[in-house]
PDB file of C-alpha atoms in Angstrom:
ATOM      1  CA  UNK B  12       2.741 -12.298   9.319  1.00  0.00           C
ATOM      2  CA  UNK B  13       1.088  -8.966  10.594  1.00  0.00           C
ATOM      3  CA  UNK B  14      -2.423  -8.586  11.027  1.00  0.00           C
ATOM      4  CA  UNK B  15      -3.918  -4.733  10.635  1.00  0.00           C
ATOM      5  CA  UNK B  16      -7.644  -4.201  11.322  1.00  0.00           C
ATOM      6  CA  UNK B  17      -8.873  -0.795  10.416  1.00  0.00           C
ATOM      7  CA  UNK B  18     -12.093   0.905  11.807  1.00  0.00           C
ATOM      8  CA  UNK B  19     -14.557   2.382  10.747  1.00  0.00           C
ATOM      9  CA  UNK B  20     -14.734   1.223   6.891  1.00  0.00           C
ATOM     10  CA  UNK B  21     -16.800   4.137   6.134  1.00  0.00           C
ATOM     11  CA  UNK B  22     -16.747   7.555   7.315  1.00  0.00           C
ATOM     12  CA  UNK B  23     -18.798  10.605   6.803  1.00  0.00           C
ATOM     13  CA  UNK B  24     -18.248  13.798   8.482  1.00  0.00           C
ATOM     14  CA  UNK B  25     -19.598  17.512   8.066  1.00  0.00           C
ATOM     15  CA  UNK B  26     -16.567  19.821   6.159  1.00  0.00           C
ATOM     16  CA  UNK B  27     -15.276  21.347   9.390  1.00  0.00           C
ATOM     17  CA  UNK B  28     -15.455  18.622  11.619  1.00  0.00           C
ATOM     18  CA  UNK B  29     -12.651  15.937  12.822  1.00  0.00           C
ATOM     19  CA  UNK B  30     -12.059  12.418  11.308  1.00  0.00           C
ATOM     20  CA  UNK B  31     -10.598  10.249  13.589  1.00  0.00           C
ATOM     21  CA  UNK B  32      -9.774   6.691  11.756  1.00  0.00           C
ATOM     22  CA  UNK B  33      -7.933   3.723  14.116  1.00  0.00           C
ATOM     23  CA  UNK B  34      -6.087   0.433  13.388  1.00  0.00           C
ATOM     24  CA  UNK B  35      -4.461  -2.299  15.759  1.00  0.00           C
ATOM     25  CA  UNK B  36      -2.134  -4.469  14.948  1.00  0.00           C
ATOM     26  CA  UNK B  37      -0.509  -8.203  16.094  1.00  0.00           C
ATOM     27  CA  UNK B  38       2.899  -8.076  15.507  1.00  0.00           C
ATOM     28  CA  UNK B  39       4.791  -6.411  18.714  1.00  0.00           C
ATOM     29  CA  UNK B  40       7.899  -6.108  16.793  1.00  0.00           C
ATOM     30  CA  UNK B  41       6.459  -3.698  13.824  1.00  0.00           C
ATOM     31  CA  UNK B  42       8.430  -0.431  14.570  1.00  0.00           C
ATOM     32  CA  UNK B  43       6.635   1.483  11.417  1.00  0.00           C
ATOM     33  CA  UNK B  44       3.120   2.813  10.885  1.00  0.00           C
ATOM     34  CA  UNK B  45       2.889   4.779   8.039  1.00  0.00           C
ATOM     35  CA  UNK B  46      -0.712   6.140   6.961  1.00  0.00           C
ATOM     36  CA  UNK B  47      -1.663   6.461   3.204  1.00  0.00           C
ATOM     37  CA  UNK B  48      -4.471   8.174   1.140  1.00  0.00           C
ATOM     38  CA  UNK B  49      -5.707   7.078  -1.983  1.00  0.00           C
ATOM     39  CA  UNK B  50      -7.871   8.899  -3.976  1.00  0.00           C
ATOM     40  CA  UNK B  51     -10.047   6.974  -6.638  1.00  0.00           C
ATOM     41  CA  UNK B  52      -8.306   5.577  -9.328  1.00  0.00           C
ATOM     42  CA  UNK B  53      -4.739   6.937  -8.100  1.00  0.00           C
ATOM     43  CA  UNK B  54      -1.989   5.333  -6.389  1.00  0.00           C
ATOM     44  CA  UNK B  55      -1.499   5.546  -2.678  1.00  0.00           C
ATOM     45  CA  UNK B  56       0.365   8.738  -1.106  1.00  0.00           C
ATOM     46  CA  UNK B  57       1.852   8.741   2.450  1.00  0.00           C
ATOM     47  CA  UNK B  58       0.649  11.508   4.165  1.00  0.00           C
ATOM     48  CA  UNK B  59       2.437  11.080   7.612  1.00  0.00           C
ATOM     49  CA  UNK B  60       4.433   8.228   9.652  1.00  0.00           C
ATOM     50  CA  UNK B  61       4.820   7.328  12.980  1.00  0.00           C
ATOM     51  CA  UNK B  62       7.763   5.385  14.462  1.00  0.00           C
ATOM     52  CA  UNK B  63       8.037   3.064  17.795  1.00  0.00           C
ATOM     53  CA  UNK B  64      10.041   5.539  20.042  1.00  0.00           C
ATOM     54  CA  UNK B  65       7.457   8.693  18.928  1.00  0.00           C
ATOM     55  CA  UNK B  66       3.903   8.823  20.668  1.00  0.00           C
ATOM     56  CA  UNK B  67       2.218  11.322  18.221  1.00  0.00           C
ATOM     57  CA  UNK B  68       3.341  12.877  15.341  1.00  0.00           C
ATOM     58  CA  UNK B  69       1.434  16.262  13.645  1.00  0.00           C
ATOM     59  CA  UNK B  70       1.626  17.512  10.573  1.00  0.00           C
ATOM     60  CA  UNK B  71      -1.025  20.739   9.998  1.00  0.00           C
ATOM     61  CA  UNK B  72      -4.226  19.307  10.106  1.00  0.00           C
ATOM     62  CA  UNK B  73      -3.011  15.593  10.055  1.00  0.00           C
ATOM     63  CA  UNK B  74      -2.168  14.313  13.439  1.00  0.00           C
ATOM     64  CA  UNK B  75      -1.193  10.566  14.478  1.00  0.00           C
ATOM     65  CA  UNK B  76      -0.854   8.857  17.150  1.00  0.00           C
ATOM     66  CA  UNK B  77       0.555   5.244  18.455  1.00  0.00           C
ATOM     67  CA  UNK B  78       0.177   3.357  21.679  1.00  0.00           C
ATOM     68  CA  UNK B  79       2.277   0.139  22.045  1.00  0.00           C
ATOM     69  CA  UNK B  80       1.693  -1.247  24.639  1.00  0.00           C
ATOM     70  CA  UNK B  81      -1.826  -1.269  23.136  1.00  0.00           C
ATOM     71  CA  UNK B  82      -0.695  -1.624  19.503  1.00  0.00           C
ATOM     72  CA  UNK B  83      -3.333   0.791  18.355  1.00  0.00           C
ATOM     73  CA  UNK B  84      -2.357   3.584  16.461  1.00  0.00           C
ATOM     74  CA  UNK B  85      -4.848   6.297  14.868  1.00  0.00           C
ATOM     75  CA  UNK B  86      -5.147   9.150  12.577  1.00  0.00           C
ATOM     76  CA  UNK B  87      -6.550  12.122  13.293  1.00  0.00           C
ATOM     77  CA  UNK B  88      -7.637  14.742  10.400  1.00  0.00           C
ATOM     78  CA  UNK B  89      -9.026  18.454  11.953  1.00  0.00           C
ATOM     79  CA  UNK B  90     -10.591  20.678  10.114  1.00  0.00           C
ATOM     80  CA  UNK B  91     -11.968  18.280   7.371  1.00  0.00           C
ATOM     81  CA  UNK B  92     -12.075  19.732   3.639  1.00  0.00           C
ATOM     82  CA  UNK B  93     -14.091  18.366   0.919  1.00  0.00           C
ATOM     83  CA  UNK B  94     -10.569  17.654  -0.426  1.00  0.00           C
ATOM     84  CA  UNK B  95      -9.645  15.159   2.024  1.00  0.00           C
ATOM     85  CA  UNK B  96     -12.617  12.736   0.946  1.00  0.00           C
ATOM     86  CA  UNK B  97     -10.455   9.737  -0.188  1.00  0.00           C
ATOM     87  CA  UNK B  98      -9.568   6.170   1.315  1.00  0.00           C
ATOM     88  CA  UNK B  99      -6.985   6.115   3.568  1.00  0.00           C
ATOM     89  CA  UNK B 100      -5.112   3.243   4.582  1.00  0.00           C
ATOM     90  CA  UNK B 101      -3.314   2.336   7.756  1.00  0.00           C
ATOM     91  CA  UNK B 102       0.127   0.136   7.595  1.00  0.00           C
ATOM     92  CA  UNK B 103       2.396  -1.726   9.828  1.00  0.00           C
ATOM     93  CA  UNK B 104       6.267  -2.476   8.868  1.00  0.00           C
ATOM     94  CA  UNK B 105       8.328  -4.839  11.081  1.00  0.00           C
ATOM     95  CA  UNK B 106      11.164  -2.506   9.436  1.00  0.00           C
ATOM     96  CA  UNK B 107      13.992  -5.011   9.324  1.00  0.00           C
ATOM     97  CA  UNK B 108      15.460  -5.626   6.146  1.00  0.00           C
ATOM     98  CA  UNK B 109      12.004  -6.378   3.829  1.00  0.00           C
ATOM     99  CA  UNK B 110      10.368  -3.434   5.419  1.00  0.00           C
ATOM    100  CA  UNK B 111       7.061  -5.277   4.354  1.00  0.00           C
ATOM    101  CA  UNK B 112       4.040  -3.145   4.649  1.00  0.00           C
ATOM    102  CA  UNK B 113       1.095  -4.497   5.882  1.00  0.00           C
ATOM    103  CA  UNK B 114      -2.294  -2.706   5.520  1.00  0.00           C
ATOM    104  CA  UNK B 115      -5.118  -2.368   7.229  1.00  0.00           C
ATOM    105  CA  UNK B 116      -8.878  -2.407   5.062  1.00  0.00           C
ATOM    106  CA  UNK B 117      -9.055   1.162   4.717  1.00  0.00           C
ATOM    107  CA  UNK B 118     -11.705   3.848   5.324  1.00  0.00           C
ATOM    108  CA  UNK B 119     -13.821   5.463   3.028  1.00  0.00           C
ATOM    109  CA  UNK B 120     -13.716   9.158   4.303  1.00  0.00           C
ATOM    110  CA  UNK B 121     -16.218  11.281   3.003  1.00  0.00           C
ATOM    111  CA  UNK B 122     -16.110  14.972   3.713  1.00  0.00           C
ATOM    112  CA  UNK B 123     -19.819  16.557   3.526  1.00  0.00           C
ATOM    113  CA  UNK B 124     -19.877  20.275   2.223  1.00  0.00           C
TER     114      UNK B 124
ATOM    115  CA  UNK I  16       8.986  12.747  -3.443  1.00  0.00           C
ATOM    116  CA  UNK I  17      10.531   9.603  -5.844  1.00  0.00           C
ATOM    117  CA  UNK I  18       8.960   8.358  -8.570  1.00  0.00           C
ATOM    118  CA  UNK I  19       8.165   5.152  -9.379  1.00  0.00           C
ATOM    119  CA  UNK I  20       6.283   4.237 -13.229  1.00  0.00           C
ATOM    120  CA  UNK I  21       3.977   1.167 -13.265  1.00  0.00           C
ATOM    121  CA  UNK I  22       3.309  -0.209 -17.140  1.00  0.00           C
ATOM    122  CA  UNK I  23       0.763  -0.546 -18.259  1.00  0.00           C
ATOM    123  CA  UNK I  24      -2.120   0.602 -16.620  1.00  0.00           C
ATOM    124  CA  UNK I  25      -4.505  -1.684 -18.231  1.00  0.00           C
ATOM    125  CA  UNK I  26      -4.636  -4.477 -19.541  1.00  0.00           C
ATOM    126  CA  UNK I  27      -6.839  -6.749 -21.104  1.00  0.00           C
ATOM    127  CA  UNK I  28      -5.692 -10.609 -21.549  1.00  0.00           C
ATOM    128  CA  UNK I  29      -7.810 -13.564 -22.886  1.00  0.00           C
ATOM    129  CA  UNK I  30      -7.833 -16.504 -20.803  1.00  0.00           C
ATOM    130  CA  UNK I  31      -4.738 -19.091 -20.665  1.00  0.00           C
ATOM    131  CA  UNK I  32      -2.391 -16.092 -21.537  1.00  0.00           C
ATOM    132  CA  UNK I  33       0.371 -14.282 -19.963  1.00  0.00           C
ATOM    133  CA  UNK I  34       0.641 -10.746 -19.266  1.00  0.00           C
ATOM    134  CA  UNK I  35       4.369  -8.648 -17.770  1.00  0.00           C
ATOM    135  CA  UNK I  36       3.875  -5.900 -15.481  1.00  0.00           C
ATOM    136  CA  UNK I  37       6.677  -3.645 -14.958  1.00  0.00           C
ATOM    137  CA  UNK I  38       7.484  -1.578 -12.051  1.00  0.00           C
ATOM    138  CA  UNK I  39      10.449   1.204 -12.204  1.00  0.00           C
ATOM    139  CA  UNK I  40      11.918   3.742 -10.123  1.00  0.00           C
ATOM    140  CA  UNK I  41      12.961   6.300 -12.274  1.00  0.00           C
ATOM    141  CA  UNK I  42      14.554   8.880  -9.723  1.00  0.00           C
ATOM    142  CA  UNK I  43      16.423   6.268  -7.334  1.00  0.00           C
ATOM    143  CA  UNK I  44      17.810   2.551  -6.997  1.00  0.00           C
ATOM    144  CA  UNK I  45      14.483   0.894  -5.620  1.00  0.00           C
ATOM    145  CA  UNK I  46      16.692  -2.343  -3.349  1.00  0.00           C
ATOM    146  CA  UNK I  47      13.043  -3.424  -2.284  1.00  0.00           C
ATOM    147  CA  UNK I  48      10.203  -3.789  -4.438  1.00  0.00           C
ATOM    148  CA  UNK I  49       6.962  -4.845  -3.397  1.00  0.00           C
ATOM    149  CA  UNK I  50       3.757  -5.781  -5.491  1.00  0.00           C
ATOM    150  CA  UNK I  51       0.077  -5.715  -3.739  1.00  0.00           C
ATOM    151  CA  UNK I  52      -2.901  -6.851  -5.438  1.00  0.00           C
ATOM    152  CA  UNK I  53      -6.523  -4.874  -4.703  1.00  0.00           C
ATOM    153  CA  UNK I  54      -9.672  -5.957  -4.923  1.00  0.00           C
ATOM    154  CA  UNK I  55     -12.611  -3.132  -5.525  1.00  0.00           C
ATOM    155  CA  UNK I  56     -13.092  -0.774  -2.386  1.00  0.00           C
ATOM    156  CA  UNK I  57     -11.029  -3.606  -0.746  1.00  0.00           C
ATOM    157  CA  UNK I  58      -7.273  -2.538   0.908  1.00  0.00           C
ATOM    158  CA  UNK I  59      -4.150  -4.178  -0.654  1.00  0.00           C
ATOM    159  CA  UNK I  60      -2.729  -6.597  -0.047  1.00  0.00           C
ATOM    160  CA  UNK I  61       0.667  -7.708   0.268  1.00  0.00           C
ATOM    161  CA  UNK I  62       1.707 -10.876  -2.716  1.00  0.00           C
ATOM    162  CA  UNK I  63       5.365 -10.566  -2.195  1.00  0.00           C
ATOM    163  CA  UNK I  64       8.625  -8.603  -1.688  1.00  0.00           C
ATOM    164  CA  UNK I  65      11.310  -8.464  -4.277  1.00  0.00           C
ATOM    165  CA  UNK I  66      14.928  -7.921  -3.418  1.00  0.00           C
ATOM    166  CA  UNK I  67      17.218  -7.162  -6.171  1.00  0.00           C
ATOM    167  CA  UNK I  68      19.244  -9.684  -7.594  1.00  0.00           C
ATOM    168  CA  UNK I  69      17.649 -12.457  -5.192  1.00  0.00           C
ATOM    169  CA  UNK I  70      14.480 -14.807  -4.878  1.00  0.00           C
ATOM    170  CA  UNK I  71      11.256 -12.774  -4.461  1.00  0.00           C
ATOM    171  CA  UNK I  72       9.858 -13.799  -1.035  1.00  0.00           C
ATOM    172  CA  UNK I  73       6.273 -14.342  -1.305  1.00  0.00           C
ATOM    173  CA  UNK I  74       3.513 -14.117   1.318  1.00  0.00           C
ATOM    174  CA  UNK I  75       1.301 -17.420   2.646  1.00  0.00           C
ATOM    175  CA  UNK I  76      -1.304 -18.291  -0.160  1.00  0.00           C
ATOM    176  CA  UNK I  77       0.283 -16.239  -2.963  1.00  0.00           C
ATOM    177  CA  UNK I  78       1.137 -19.050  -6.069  1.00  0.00           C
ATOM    178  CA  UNK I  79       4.490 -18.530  -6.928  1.00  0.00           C
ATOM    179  CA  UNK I  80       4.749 -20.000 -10.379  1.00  0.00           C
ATOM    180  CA  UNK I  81       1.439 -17.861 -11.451  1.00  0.00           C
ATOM    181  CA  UNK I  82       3.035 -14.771 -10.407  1.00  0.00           C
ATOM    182  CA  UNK I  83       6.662 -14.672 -11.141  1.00  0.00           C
ATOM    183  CA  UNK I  84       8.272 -11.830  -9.681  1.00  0.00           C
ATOM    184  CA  UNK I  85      11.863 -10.723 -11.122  1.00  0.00           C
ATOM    185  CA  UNK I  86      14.047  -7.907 -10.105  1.00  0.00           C
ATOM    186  CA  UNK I  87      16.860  -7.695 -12.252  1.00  0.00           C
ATOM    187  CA  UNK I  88      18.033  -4.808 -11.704  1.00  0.00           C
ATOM    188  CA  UNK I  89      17.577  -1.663  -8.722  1.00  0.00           C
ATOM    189  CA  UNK I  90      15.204   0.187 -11.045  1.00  0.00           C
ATOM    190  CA  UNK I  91      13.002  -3.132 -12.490  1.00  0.00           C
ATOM    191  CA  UNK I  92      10.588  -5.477 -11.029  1.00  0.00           C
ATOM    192  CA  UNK I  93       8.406  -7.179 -12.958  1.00  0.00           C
ATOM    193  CA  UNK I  94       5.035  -9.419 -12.202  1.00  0.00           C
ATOM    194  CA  UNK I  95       4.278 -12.158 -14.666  1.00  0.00           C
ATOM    195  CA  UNK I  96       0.753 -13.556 -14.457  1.00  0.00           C
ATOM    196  CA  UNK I  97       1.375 -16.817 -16.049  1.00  0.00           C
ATOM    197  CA  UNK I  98      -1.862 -18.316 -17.773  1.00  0.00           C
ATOM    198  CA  UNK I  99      -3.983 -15.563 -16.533  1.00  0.00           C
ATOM    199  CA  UNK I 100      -7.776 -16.763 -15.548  1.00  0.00           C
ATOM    200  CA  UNK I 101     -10.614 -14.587 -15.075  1.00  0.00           C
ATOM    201  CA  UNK I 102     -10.438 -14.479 -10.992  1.00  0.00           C
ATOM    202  CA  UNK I 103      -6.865 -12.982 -11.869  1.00  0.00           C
ATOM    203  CA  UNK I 104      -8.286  -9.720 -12.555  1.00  0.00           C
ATOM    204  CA  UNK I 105      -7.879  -7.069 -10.494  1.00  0.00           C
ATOM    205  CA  UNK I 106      -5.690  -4.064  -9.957  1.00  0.00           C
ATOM    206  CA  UNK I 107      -1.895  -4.630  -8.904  1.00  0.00           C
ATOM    207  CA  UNK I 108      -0.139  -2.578  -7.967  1.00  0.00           C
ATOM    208  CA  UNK I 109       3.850  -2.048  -7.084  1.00  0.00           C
ATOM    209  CA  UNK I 110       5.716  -0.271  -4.642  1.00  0.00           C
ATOM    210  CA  UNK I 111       9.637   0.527  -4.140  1.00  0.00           C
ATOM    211  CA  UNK I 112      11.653   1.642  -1.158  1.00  0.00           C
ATOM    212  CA  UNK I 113      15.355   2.852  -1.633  1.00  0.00           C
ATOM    213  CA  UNK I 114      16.571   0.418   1.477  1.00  0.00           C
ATOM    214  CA  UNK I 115      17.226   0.334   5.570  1.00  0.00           C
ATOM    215  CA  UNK I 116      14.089  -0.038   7.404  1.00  0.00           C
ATOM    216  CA  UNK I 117      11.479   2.096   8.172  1.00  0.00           C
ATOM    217  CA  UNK I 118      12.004   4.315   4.770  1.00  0.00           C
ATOM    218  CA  UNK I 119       9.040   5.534   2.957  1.00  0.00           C
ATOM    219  CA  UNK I 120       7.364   3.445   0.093  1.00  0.00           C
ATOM    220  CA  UNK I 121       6.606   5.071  -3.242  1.00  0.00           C
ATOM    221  CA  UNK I 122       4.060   3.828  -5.209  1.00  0.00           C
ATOM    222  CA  UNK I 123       3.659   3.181  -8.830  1.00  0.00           C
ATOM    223  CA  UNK I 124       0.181   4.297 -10.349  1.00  0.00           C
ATOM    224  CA  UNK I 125      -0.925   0.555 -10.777  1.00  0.00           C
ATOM    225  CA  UNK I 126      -2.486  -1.741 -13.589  1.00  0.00           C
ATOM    226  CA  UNK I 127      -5.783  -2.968 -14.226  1.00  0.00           C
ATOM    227  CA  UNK I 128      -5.552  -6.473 -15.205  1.00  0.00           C
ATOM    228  CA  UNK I 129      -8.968  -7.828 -17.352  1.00  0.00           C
ATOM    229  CA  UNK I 130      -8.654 -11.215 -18.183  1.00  0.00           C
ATOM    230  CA  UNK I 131     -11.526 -11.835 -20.669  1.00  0.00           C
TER     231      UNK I 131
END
């Protein structure tokens, strides 16, 4: 199956500042990265996508962005908020007919006031 | 976004025991259902993907008579920890997509599972 590695797992930046959070994958046929947050004791929200044909993707402060070739894709959050101190968690879908998500080991993002 | 209700949230089981987790959509037909297990400040991980109406496929190392997997219909899924054991704790947790590939995953609210 697919193999996601996440880095770093554990975070801390000044409110203000960027948080830049990246994951590889194996699997050269996985078409869909999806990024998730998960705040403690919550379930997981998506907070923004990416597929194989798009190179970056931005949503306000959230930005990501995918290299194939590489298979590296990263998240990019500007503007940090004490709000946005959560884990998040990288994915990777070979997006057939399962649409299995595979995760990466997260990163504890800590946004210092 | 779609909703999808995970019952209960916790649990708590003695040993030898079995204990139903059920995962619903409540705002769409959920084709795919998919259950994760996590370990504390760990990431989750993947046991296996239901498909309505067939076999649940499940993922290398997952025990597939502990954790029987049913999805009867496009709104149910339900994980069956069969003769739970205390290593069986942890927090699972379900997910549903409404079908094709590359569609967003919802996420029910998991269930902390004590086994005591």
């Amino acid at each position: 199956g697919e193999n996601v590695e996440q880095h770093p797992s554990t975070l801390s930046v000044q409110e203000g500042d960027s948080a830049v959070i990246k994951c590889t994958y194996s699997d050269s046929a996985s078409n869909y990265f999806p990024w998730y947050k998960q705040e403690l004791g919550k379930r997981p929200q998506l907070i923004i996508d990416i597929r194989s044909n798009v190179g970056e993707k931005k949503d306000q402060r959230i930005a990501v962005t995918l290299n194939k070739t590489a298979k590296h894709f990263s998240l990019h959050i500007t503007e940090t908020q004490p709000e946005d101190s959560a884990v998040y968690f990288c994915a990777a879908s070979l997006g057939d007919t399962g649409n299995q998500f595979y995760f990466g080991t997260g990163t504890s993002l800590t946004v210092i006031p | 976004g779609a909703v999808v209700s995970q019952h209960p949230s916790r649990v708590i089981c003695k040993s030898g025991t079995s204990v139903k987790i059920e995962c619903r959509s409540l705002d769409f037909q959920a084709t795919t259902m998919f259950w994760y297990r996590q370990f504390p400040k760990k990431s989750l991980m993947l046991m296996a993907t239901s498909n309505e109406g067939s076999k649940a496929t499940y993922e290398q190392g997952v025990e597939k008579d502990k954790f029987l997997i049913n999805h009867a219909s496009l709104t149910l899924s339900t994980l069956t920890v069969t003769s739970a054991h205390p290593e069986d704790s942890s927090f699972y947790i379900c997910s549903a997509t409404s079908g094709g590939a590359n569609t967003e995953a919802f996420f029910g609210q998991g269930t902390r599972l004590t086994v005591v």
